[in-house]
Short mmCIF file of C-alpha atoms and ligand atoms in Angstrom, two decimals:
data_model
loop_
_atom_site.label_atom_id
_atom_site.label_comp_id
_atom_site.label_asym_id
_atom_site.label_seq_id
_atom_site.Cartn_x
_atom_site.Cartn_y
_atom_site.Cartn_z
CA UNK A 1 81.29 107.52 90.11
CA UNK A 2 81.59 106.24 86.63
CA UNK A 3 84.74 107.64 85.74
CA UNK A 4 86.86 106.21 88.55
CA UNK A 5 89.03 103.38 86.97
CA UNK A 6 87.95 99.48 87.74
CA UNK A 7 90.32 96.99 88.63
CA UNK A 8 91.69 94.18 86.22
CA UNK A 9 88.95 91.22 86.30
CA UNK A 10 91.33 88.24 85.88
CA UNK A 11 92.15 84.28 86.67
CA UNK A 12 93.75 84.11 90.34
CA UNK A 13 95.33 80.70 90.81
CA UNK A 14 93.11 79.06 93.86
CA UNK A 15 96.87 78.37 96.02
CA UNK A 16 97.08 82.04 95.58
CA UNK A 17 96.62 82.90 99.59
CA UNK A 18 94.90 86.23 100.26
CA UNK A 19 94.38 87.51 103.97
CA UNK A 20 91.64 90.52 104.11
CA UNK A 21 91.65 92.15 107.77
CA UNK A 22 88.24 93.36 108.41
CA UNK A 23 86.84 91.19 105.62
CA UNK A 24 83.44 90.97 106.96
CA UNK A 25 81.94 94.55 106.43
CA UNK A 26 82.29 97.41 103.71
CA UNK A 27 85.52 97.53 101.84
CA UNK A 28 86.75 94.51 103.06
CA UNK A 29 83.87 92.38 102.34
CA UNK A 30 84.09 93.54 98.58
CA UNK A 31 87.08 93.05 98.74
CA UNK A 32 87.51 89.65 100.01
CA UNK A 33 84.38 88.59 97.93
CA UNK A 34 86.18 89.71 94.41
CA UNK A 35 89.52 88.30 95.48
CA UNK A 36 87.84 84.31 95.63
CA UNK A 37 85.27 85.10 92.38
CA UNK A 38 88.75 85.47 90.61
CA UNK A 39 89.63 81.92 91.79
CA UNK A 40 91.67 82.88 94.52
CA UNK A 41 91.81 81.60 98.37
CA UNK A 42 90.71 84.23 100.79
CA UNK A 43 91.12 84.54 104.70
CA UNK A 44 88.96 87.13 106.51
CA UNK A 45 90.27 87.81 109.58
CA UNK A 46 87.65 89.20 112.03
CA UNK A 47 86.43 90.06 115.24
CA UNK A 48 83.40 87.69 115.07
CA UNK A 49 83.19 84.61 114.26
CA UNK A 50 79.30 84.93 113.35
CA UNK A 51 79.53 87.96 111.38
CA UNK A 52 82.18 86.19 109.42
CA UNK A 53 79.85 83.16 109.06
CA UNK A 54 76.95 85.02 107.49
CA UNK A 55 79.24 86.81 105.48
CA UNK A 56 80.97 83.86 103.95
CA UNK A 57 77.01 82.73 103.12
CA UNK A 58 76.44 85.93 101.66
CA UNK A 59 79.24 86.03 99.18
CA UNK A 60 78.44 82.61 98.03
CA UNK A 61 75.05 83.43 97.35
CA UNK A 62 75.64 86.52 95.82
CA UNK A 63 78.24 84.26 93.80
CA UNK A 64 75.21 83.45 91.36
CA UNK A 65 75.05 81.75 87.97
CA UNK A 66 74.98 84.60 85.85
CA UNK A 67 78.18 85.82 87.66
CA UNK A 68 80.09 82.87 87.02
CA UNK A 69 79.29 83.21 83.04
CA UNK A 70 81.24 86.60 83.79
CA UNK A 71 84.85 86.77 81.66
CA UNK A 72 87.13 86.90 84.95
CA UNK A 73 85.20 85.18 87.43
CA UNK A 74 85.22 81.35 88.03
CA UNK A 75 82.94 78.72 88.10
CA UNK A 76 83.53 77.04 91.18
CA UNK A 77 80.87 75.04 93.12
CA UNK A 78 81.37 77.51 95.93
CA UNK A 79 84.01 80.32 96.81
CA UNK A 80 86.94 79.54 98.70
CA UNK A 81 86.70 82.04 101.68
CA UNK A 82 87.30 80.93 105.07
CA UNK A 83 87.33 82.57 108.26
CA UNK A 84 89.99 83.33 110.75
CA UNK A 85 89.97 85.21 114.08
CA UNK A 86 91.10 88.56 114.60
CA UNK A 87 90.45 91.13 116.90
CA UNK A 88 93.10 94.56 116.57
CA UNK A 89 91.55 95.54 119.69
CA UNK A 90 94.57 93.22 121.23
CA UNK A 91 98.15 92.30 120.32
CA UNK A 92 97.52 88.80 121.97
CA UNK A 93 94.81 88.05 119.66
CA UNK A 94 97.15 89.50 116.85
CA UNK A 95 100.15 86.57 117.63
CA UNK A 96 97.56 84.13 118.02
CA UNK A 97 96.34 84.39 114.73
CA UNK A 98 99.78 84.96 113.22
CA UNK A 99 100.66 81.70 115.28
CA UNK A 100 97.80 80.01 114.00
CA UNK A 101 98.55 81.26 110.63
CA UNK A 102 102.26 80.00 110.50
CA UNK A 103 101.58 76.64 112.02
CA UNK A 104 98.51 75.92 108.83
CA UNK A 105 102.00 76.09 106.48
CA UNK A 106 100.29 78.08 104.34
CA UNK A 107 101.79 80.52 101.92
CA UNK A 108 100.78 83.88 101.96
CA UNK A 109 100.29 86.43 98.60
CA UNK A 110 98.24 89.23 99.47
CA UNK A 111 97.84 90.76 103.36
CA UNK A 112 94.83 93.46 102.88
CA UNK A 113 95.39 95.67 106.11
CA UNK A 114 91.77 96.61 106.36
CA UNK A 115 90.18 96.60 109.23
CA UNK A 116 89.62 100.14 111.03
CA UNK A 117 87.64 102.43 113.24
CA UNK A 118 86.44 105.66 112.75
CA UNK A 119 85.73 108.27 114.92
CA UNK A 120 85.01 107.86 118.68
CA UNK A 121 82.86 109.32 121.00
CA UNK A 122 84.53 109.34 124.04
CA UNK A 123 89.13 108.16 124.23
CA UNK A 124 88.97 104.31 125.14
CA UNK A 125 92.21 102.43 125.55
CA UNK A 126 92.59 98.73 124.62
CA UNK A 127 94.12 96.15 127.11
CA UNK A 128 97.62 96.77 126.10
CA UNK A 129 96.94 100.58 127.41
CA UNK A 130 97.55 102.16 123.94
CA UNK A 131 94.68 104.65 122.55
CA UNK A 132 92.13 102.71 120.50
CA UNK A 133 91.81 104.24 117.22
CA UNK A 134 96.20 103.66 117.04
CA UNK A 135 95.96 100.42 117.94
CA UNK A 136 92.92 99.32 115.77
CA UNK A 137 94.34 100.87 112.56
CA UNK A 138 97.58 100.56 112.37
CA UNK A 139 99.39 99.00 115.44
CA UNK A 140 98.11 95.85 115.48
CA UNK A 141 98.45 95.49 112.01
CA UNK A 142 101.60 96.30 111.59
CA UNK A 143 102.65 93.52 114.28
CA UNK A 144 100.32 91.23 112.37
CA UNK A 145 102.84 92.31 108.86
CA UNK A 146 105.56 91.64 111.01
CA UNK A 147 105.65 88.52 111.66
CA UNK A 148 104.02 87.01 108.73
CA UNK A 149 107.13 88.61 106.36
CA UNK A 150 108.97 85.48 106.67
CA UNK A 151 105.98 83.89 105.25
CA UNK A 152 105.44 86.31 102.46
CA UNK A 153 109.14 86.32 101.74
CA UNK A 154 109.13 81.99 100.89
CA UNK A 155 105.42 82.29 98.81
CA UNK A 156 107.02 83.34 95.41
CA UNK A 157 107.31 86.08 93.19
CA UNK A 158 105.13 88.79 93.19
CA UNK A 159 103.53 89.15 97.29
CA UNK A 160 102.17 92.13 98.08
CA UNK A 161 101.05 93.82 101.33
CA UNK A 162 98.09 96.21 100.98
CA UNK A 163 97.82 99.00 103.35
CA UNK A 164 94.42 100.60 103.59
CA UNK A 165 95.34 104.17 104.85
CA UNK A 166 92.58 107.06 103.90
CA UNK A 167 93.03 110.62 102.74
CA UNK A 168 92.09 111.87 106.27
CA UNK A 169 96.15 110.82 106.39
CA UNK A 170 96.27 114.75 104.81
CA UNK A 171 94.69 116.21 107.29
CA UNK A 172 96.18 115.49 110.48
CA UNK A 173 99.21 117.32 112.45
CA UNK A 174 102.13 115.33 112.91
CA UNK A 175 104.39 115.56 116.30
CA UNK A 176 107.32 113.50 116.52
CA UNK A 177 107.65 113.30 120.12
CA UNK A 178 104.00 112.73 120.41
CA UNK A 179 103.76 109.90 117.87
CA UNK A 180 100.65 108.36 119.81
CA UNK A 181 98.51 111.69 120.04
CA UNK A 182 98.24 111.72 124.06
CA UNK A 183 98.22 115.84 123.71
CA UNK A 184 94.90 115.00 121.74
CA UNK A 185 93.18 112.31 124.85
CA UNK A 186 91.96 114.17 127.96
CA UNK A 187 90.98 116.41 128.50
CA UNK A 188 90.51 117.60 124.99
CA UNK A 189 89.77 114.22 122.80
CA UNK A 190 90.33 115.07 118.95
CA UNK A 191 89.75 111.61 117.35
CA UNK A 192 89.40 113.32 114.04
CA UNK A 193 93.11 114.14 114.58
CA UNK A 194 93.87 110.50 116.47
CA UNK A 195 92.15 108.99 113.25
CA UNK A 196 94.18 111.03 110.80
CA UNK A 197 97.11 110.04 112.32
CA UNK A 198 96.29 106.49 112.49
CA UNK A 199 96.08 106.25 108.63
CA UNK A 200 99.05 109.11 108.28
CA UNK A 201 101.49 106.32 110.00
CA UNK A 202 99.87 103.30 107.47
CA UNK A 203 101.24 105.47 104.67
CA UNK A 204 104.78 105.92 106.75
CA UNK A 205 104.91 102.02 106.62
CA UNK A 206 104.80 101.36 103.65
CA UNK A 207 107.75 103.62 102.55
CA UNK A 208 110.12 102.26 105.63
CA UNK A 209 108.82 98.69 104.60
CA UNK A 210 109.43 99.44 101.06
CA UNK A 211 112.87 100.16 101.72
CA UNK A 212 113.80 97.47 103.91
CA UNK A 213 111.99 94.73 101.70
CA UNK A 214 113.82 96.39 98.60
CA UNK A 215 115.66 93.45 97.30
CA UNK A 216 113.02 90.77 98.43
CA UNK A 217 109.64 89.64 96.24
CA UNK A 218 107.29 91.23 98.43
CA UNK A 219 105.85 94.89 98.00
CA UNK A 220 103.95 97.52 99.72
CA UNK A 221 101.29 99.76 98.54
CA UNK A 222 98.79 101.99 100.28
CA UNK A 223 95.76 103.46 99.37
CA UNK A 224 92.71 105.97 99.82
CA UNK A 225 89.51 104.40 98.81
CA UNK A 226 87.60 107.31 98.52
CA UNK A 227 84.49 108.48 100.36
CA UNK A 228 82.30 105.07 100.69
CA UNK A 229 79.22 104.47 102.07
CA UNK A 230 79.89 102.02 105.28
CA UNK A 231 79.24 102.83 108.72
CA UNK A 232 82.42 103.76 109.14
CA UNK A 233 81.59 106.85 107.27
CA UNK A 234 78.69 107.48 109.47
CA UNK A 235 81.06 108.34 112.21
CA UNK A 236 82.15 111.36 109.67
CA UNK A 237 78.57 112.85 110.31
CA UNK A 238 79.74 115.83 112.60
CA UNK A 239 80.52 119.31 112.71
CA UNK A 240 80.97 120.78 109.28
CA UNK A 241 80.73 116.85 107.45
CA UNK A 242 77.35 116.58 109.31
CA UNK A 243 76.23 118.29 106.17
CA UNK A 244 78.71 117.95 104.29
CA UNK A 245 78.20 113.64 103.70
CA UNK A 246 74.48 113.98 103.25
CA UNK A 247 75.40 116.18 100.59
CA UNK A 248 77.94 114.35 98.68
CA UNK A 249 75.68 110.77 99.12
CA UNK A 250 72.87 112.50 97.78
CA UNK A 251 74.53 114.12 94.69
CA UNK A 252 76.39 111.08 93.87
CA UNK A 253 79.49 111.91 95.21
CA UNK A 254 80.16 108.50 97.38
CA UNK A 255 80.91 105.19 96.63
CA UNK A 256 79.22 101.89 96.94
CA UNK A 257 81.11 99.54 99.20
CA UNK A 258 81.87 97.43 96.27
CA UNK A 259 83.01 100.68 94.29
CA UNK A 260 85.02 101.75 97.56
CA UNK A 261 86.65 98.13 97.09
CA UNK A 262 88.49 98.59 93.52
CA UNK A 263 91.13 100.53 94.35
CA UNK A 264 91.98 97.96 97.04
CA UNK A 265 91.54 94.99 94.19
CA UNK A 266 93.09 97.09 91.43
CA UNK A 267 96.48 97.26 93.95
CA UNK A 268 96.18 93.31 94.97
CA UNK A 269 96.12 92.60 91.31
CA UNK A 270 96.99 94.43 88.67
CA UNK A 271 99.81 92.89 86.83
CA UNK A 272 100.99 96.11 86.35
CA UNK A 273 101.77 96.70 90.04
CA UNK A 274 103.83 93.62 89.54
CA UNK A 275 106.94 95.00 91.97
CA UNK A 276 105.98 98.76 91.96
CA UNK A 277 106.40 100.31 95.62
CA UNK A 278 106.07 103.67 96.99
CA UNK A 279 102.66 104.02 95.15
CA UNK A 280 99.58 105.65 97.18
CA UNK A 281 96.64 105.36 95.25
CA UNK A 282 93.31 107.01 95.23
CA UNK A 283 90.69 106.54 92.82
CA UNK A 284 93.19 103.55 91.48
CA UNK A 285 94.97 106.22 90.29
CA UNK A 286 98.56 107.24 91.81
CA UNK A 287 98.64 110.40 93.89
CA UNK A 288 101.28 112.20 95.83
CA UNK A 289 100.95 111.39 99.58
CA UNK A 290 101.70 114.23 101.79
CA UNK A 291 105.25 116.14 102.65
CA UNK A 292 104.84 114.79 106.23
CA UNK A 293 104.43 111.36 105.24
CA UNK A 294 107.40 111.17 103.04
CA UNK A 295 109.67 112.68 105.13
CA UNK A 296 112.60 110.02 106.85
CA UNK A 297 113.20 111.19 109.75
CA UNK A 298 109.35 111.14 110.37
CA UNK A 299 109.13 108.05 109.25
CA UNK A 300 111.83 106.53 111.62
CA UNK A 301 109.99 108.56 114.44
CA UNK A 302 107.15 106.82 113.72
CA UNK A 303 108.79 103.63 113.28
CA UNK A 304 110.92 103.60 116.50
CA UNK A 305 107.94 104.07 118.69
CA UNK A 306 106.17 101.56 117.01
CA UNK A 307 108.78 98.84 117.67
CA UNK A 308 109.54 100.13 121.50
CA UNK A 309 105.69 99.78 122.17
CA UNK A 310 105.77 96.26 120.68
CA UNK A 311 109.15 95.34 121.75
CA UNK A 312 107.18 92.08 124.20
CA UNK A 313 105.83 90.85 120.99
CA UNK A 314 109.01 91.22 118.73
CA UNK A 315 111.86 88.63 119.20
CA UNK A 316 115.65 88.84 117.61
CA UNK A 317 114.66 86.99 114.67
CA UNK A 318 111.76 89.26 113.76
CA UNK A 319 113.01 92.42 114.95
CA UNK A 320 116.21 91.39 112.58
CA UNK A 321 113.71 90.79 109.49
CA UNK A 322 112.39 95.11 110.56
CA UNK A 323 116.06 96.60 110.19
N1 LIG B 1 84.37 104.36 104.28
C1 LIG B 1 85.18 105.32 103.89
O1 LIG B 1 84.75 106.36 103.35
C2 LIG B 1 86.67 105.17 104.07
C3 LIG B 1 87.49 106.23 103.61
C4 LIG B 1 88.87 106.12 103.75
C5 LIG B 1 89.42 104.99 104.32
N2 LIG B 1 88.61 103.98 104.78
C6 LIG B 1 89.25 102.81 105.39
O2 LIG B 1 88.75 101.64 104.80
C7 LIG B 1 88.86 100.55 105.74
C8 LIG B 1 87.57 99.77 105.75
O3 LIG B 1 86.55 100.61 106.26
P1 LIG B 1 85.01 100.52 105.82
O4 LIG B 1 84.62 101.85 105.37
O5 LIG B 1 84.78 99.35 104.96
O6 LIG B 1 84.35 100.33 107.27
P2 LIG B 1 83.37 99.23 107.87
O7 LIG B 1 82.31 98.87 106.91
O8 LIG B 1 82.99 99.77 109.20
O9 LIG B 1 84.32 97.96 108.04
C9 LIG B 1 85.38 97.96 108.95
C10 LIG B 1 85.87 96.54 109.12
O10 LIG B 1 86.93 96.56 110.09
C11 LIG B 1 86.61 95.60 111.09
N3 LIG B 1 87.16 95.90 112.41
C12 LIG B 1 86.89 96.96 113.19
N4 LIG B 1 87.53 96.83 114.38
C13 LIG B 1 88.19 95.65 114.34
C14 LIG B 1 89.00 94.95 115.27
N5 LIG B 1 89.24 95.40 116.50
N6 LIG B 1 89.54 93.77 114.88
C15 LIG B 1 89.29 93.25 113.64
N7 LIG B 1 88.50 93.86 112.74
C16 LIG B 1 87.96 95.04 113.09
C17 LIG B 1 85.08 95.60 111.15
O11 LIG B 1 84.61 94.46 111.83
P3 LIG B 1 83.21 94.49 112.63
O12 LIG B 1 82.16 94.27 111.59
O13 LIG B 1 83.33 93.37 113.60
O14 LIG B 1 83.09 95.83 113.28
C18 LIG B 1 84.78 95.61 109.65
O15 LIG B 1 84.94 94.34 109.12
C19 LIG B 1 89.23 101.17 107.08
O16 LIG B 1 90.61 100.97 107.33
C20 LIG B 1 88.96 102.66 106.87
O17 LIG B 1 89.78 103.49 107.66
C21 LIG B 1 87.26 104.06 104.65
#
């Protein structure tokens, strides 16, 4: 994958706040890892606690002495990464981080929306009855961006939220009186199509964010980070991609998990991207999102369920900050 453009290796300040989703594993961990090497201050939000732990140990020891001699990266003792819980899987344990989160009184500069499932096996539904995949990649999350605006809106110039969508978002059918798929649960479960969609409405956000945040100093981007070798993609391996990814890994046509991580960094820090909005990237490089996800009244299809299903967890003041 040697042509696919980098990301800028540069100086972060260490108050500059960065919150990875999913910052234990794949992407994220990359992700997360390159974010404090720069000198920055990284939160991984995650499921588990001891996952987090060892990962945390395993950045820092990848963070060796050569590294540190590396133009870019700093010299600390150790990295600043710490760990915060997170599990998508529930929209209590979303407002108790973001409570936990707001009462620290820490800024906030970078929100990575990472985290995600793949394909399922068999239609599960999470404790607030909403389909899995939906809820896990882009529900959650977006409650999670909700109320930590008000944060992002008092850190400073230059905040950006990072949406990690896929190019799956290209592939999916889009109903708008069926925003949550059920024609695709029982009896006939398509999660390829419930995944799609998942990532279709992360790309949706960030051009109805985009326009409500248009006058403030925080931005949205979202991205496809390619084909990358994570478990994740392993739940790709049926039906046609059964072959299909076996293929492409052997002929050199995935990414590392730290290559599947730049386009991610190269959004979070290019000074380039320095206000931009609207932008999907893939490969780093811009690309046109779909018709479907660019069209408004889509969008505020999409958008309208999404704040009736999480109208409990949304109070005046928030709900205000979404119009
Ligand atoms: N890999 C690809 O080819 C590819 C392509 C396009 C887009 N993406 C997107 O890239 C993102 C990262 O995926 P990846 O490939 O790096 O996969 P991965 O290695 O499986 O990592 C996924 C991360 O999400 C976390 N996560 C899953 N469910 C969660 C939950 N309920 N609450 C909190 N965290 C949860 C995982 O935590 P655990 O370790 O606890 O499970 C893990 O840290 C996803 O949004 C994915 O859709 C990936």
């Amino acid at each position: 994958m040697g042509s696919t453009p980098s990301f800028p290796r540069l100086s972060i300040p260490k108050d500059t706040i960065s919150v990875v989703t999913g910052g234990n594993a794949g992407i994220g961990y990359h992700t997360a890892k390159w974010l404090a090497m720069m000198g920055g201050t990284v939160i991984i939000a995650c499921r588990s606690e001891e996952k987090a732990k060892q990962a945390i140990q395993q950045m820092n020891e990848e963070f060796t002495e050569k590294q540190k001699k590396t133009p870019g990266i700093v010299d600390y003792e150790r990295l600043n990464v710490e760990f915060m819980f997170l599990d998508c899987n529930s929209l209590k344990s979303v407002m108790n981080f973001v409570e936990a989160y707001k009462s620290s009184g820490r800024k906030l500069h970078k929100l990575i929306c990472n985290a995600g499932i793949g394909l399922q096996d068999k239609l599960s539904y999470t404790e607030d009855g909403h389909e899995q995949i939906f809820q896990v990649n882009y529900l959650s999350q977006f409650l999670m961006v909700s109320h930590l605006l008000p944060v992002m809106k008092e850190s400073g110039p230059d905040c950006r939220i990072v949406l990690v969508s896929s190019r799956a978002h290209e592939r999916c059918s889009f109903d708008p009186v069926d925003i949550e798929g059920k024609k695709y649960s029982e009896p006939k479960y398509d999660t390829t199509e419930l995944y799609g969609r998942s990532k279709l409405y992360q790309v949706m956000q960030m051009y109805r964010l985009n326009e409500i945040l248009k006058d403030t100093n925080v931005t949205v981007l979202s991205l496809d980070p390619g084909i990358v070798k994570t478990p994740l993609l392993n739940t790709f391996k049926r039906g046609a991609l059964k072959v299909l990814i076996p293929m492409l890994q052997s002929f050199g046509g995935t990414k590392s998990p730290f290559e599947g991580a730049w386009t991610t960094l190269n959004a979070a820090v290019n000074p380039e991207l320095a206000g931009v909005r609207d932008v999907y990237f893939s490969d780093s490089k811009p690309k046109a999102s779909t018709s479907t996800s660019k069209k408004k009244s889509h969008q505020r299809a999409v958008w309208d369920y999404t704040i009736d299903s999480l109208e409990a967890y949304l109070p005046d003041g928030v709900l205000q900050d979404l119009q």
